[in-house]
Short mmCIF file of C-alpha atoms in Angstrom, two decimals:
data_model
loop_
_atom_site.label_atom_id
_atom_site.label_comp_id
_atom_site.label_asym_id
_atom_site.label_seq_id
_atom_site.Cartn_x
_atom_site.Cartn_y
_atom_site.Cartn_z
CA UNK N 149 20.20 0.21 2.43
CA UNK N 150 17.97 -2.79 3.07
CA UNK N 151 14.28 -2.25 2.62
CA UNK N 152 11.45 -3.51 4.81
CA UNK N 153 12.05 -7.18 5.48
CA UNK N 154 9.16 -9.57 6.04
CA UNK N 155 9.02 -13.25 6.92
CA UNK N 156 7.81 -15.74 6.02
CA UNK N 157 7.23 -14.91 2.35
CA UNK N 158 4.74 -17.74 2.01
CA UNK N 159 2.76 -19.61 4.65
CA UNK N 160 0.19 -22.35 4.25
CA UNK N 161 -1.54 -23.38 7.44
CA UNK N 162 -4.58 -25.26 8.58
CA UNK N 163 -7.64 -23.55 9.98
CA UNK N 164 -7.35 -23.08 13.72
CA UNK N 165 -3.58 -22.83 13.77
CA UNK N 166 -1.68 -19.81 15.02
CA UNK N 167 0.12 -17.69 12.42
CA UNK N 168 2.88 -15.21 13.21
CA UNK N 169 4.15 -12.78 10.59
CA UNK N 170 7.33 -10.82 11.20
CA UNK N 171 8.64 -7.48 10.03
CA UNK N 172 11.88 -5.54 10.26
CA UNK N 173 11.35 -1.89 9.23
CA UNK N 174 13.91 0.27 7.49
CA UNK N 175 16.54 1.42 9.96
CA UNK N 176 15.76 4.90 11.28
CA UNK N 177 12.07 4.74 10.43
CA UNK N 178 9.82 5.35 13.40
CA UNK N 179 6.42 4.60 11.87
CA UNK N 180 5.33 1.06 11.04
CA UNK N 181 2.19 -0.11 9.28
CA UNK N 182 0.54 -3.46 8.70
CA UNK N 183 -1.69 -3.66 5.61
CA UNK N 184 -3.69 -6.56 4.17
CA UNK N 185 -4.34 -6.96 0.43
CA UNK N 186 -7.11 -9.01 -1.17
CA UNK N 187 -8.64 -8.95 -4.63
CA UNK N 188 -12.01 -7.90 -3.26
CA UNK N 189 -10.97 -5.15 -0.86
CA UNK N 190 -7.56 -4.03 -2.10
CA UNK N 191 -5.03 -2.70 0.43
CA UNK N 192 -6.48 -2.11 3.89
CA UNK N 193 -4.68 -0.68 6.90
CA UNK N 194 -4.76 -3.02 9.88
CA UNK N 195 -2.67 -1.17 12.44
CA UNK N 196 -0.19 1.68 12.68
CA UNK N 197 2.65 2.15 15.20
CA UNK N 198 4.48 5.36 15.99
CA UNK N 199 7.70 5.03 18.02
CA UNK N 200 6.71 1.44 18.88
CA UNK N 201 3.33 2.51 20.28
CA UNK N 202 0.08 1.41 18.56
CA UNK N 203 -1.71 4.55 17.39
CA UNK N 204 -4.61 3.26 15.33
CA UNK N 205 -5.76 -0.37 15.37
CA UNK N 206 -9.27 0.29 14.10
CA UNK N 207 -8.54 -1.79 11.01
CA UNK N 208 -7.80 -4.97 12.93
CA UNK N 209 -10.70 -7.23 11.89
CA UNK N 210 -11.35 -8.94 15.21
CA UNK N 211 -9.80 -10.18 18.42
CA UNK N 212 -8.13 -13.04 16.62
CA UNK N 213 -5.65 -10.50 15.27
CA UNK N 214 -2.96 -8.91 17.41
CA UNK N 215 0.18 -6.92 16.67
CA UNK N 216 3.20 -5.97 18.74
CA UNK N 217 6.26 -3.84 18.29
CA UNK N 218 8.65 -4.63 21.16
CA UNK N 219 11.41 -2.43 19.73
CA UNK N 220 12.17 -0.11 16.84
CA UNK N 221 13.47 -2.87 14.60
CA UNK N 222 10.87 -5.60 14.96
CA UNK N 223 7.12 -6.13 14.76
CA UNK N 224 4.82 -9.11 14.66
CA UNK N 225 1.29 -9.69 13.44
CA UNK N 226 -0.37 -12.73 14.96
CA UNK N 227 -3.58 -14.49 13.98
CA UNK N 228 -4.96 -17.00 16.46
CA UNK N 229 -6.93 -19.02 15.55
CA UNK N 230 -6.60 -18.61 11.79
CA UNK N 231 -9.57 -19.00 9.43
CA UNK N 232 -9.77 -19.48 5.64
CA UNK N 233 -11.09 -15.91 5.21
CA UNK N 234 -7.78 -14.63 6.58
CA UNK N 235 -6.06 -15.80 3.39
CA UNK N 236 -4.46 -12.69 1.88
CA UNK N 237 -1.15 -10.93 1.37
CA UNK N 238 -0.01 -9.10 4.48
CA UNK N 239 2.31 -6.15 3.94
CA UNK N 240 4.47 -4.39 6.46
CA UNK N 241 5.55 -0.85 5.66
CA UNK N 242 7.55 1.88 7.34
CA UNK N 243 8.21 5.59 7.06
CA UNK N 244 10.51 8.21 8.52
CA UNK N 245 8.27 10.77 10.12
CA UNK N 246 5.02 10.87 11.98
CA UNK N 247 2.15 12.93 13.20
CA UNK N 248 0.98 15.83 11.05
CA UNK N 249 3.88 15.67 8.63
CA UNK N 250 2.60 15.36 5.07
CA UNK N 251 5.75 14.52 3.26
CA UNK N 252 6.83 11.16 4.60
CA UNK N 253 6.76 8.35 2.08
CA UNK N 254 5.66 4.88 3.14
CA UNK N 255 7.88 2.04 1.91
CA UNK N 256 6.53 -1.48 1.65
CA UNK N 257 8.04 -4.90 2.14
CA UNK N 258 7.53 -7.75 -0.30
CA UNK N 259 4.63 -9.18 1.66
CA UNK N 260 3.73 -12.42 3.40
CA UNK N 261 1.39 -14.61 1.34
CA UNK N 262 -0.91 -16.44 3.75
CA UNK N 263 -3.16 -19.33 2.77
CA UNK N 264 -5.39 -20.89 5.42
CA UNK N 265 -6.92 -24.21 4.38
CA UNK B 302 -13.88 8.82 5.72
CA UNK B 303 -11.30 9.12 2.95
CA UNK B 304 -12.18 7.34 -0.29
CA UNK B 305 -10.23 6.57 -3.44
CA UNK B 306 -11.67 5.19 -6.68
CA UNK B 307 -9.47 4.15 -9.58
CA UNK B 308 -10.50 3.56 -13.18
CA UNK B 309 -10.36 1.59 -15.30
CA UNK B 310 -9.85 -1.60 -13.30
CA UNK B 311 -7.78 -3.01 -16.13
CA UNK B 312 -6.25 -1.53 -19.26
CA UNK B 313 -4.60 -3.23 -22.18
CA UNK B 314 -2.38 -1.15 -24.48
CA UNK B 315 -0.16 -1.80 -27.43
CA UNK B 316 3.46 -0.78 -27.06
CA UNK B 317 3.68 2.92 -27.88
CA UNK B 318 -0.04 3.57 -27.34
CA UNK B 319 -0.32 6.41 -24.81
CA UNK B 320 -3.15 6.55 -22.27
CA UNK B 321 -4.16 7.78 -18.82
CA UNK B 322 -5.23 6.19 -15.55
CA UNK B 323 -7.70 7.97 -13.30
CA UNK B 324 -7.81 8.33 -9.52
CA UNK B 325 -10.83 10.10 -8.00
CA UNK B 326 -10.71 10.92 -4.32
CA UNK B 327 -12.63 12.43 -1.44
CA UNK B 328 -10.63 13.45 1.59
CA UNK B 329 -10.89 15.89 4.46
CA UNK B 330 -7.85 18.06 3.97
CA UNK B 331 -5.50 16.49 1.44
CA UNK B 332 -1.99 16.10 2.81
CA UNK B 333 -0.66 14.17 -0.15
CA UNK B 334 -1.73 11.99 -3.06
CA UNK B 335 0.59 9.06 -3.75
CA UNK B 336 1.12 6.82 -6.76
CA UNK B 337 2.65 3.38 -6.38
CA UNK B 338 3.52 0.66 -8.86
CA UNK B 339 3.04 -3.01 -7.88
CA UNK B 340 4.49 -5.91 -9.83
CA UNK B 341 3.05 -9.43 -9.38
CA UNK B 342 4.31 -11.03 -6.19
CA UNK B 343 5.92 -7.80 -4.99
CA UNK B 344 5.13 -4.99 -2.61
CA UNK B 345 4.01 -1.55 -3.81
CA UNK B 346 6.87 0.60 -5.05
CA UNK B 347 6.65 4.38 -4.54
CA UNK B 348 6.46 6.55 -7.65
CA UNK B 349 5.19 10.06 -6.87
CA UNK B 350 3.69 12.34 -4.25
CA UNK B 351 1.49 15.31 -5.23
CA UNK B 352 0.35 17.91 -2.70
CA UNK B 353 -1.72 20.60 -4.40
CA UNK B 354 -3.96 21.11 -7.42
CA UNK B 355 -2.00 21.94 -10.54
CA UNK B 356 1.09 20.08 -9.44
CA UNK B 357 2.76 17.68 -11.88
CA UNK B 358 5.54 15.11 -11.44
CA UNK B 359 7.35 13.12 -14.14
CA UNK B 360 9.45 9.98 -14.20
CA UNK B 361 10.53 8.45 -17.49
CA UNK B 362 7.31 7.68 -19.42
CA UNK B 363 5.03 8.52 -16.48
CA UNK B 364 3.52 11.86 -15.56
CA UNK B 365 1.19 12.40 -12.63
CA UNK B 366 -1.15 15.38 -12.38
CA UNK B 367 -3.52 16.55 -9.65
CA UNK B 368 -6.77 18.50 -9.47
CA UNK B 369 -8.99 19.13 -6.46
CA UNK B 370 -10.99 15.96 -7.12
CA UNK B 371 -8.78 13.60 -9.10
CA UNK B 372 -5.34 12.64 -10.26
CA UNK B 373 -4.22 11.25 -13.57
CA UNK B 374 -1.26 9.04 -14.34
CA UNK B 375 -0.35 9.63 -17.96
CA UNK B 376 1.71 6.94 -19.69
CA UNK B 377 3.46 8.09 -22.85
CA UNK B 378 4.62 5.52 -25.42
CA UNK B 379 4.48 2.66 -22.92
CA UNK B 380 6.73 -0.38 -23.11
CA UNK B 381 6.00 -3.95 -21.98
CA UNK B 382 8.05 -3.36 -18.84
CA UNK B 383 5.50 -0.76 -17.75
CA UNK B 384 3.01 -3.59 -17.23
CA UNK B 385 2.02 -3.58 -13.56
CA UNK B 386 -0.79 -2.58 -11.22
CA UNK B 387 -0.77 1.13 -10.44
CA UNK B 388 -2.12 2.13 -7.04
CA UNK B 389 -3.31 5.55 -5.95
CA UNK B 390 -3.50 6.56 -2.28
CA UNK B 391 -4.34 9.65 -0.25
CA UNK B 392 -3.30 10.97 3.12
CA UNK B 393 -5.98 13.12 4.73
CA UNK B 394 -6.04 15.47 7.65
CA UNK B 395 -7.38 12.86 10.03
CA UNK B 396 -5.22 9.97 8.84
CA UNK B 397 -2.11 10.70 10.88
CA UNK B 398 0.62 9.24 8.67
CA UNK B 399 -1.49 6.50 7.10
CA UNK B 400 -2.62 6.11 3.50
CA UNK B 401 -6.00 5.11 2.06
CA UNK B 402 -5.58 3.15 -1.15
CA UNK B 403 -7.68 2.60 -4.24
CA UNK B 404 -8.00 -0.90 -5.66
CA UNK B 405 -5.62 -0.16 -8.49
CA UNK B 406 -5.50 -0.29 -12.27
CA UNK B 407 -3.92 -3.36 -13.82
CA UNK B 408 -1.99 -2.27 -16.92
CA UNK B 409 -0.84 -4.71 -19.58
CA UNK B 410 1.33 -3.44 -22.41
CA UNK B 411 1.69 -5.81 -25.34
CA UNK B 412 4.70 -5.72 -27.68
#
């Protein structure tokens, strides 16, 4: 079974440009997460979807960041306009169950490496 | 707010030299403590989930244990292929399905 698929794997863009990261979760998973990883702060949750609905976006740094999940098999994370401090690895992850369930494991994609110059 | 602290930040071992990684946590109502392995340029790969104090899980040369305040990842007779960053994460009562991660321990095993 295919894992979480992310694209692009690497992106270099100029400050001020729009960046769109894409994610296809594991088939049958109904929870989707966007995390950001930096050396200084480690892995931080940006936003979490349950059944395509955003549940917790308190980790989204500012209005320049937005995320959508139009259907169960696709999500995007958009940064507009991008800034050098947005340079990081952005991970998409998914899991099978939601809510108060303790046992669901979160599976990660390979990440999108973003560099804003 | 859930918090996870991992130590040491980095650890260098000789092949066959056993050691332990520490994960200290504070959480309101633990609903799972997770260990992941992350190789350079890759996403975190799931290793174990522990739910209650006293629980232990094993996989090859790795054994994870849990107390009410911390978890240990014991590495017995490590090999160079065990070199990776090991991440600890917790799911608390208020975190829905999300995980709060520590910054990880970077392990290097030399032949």
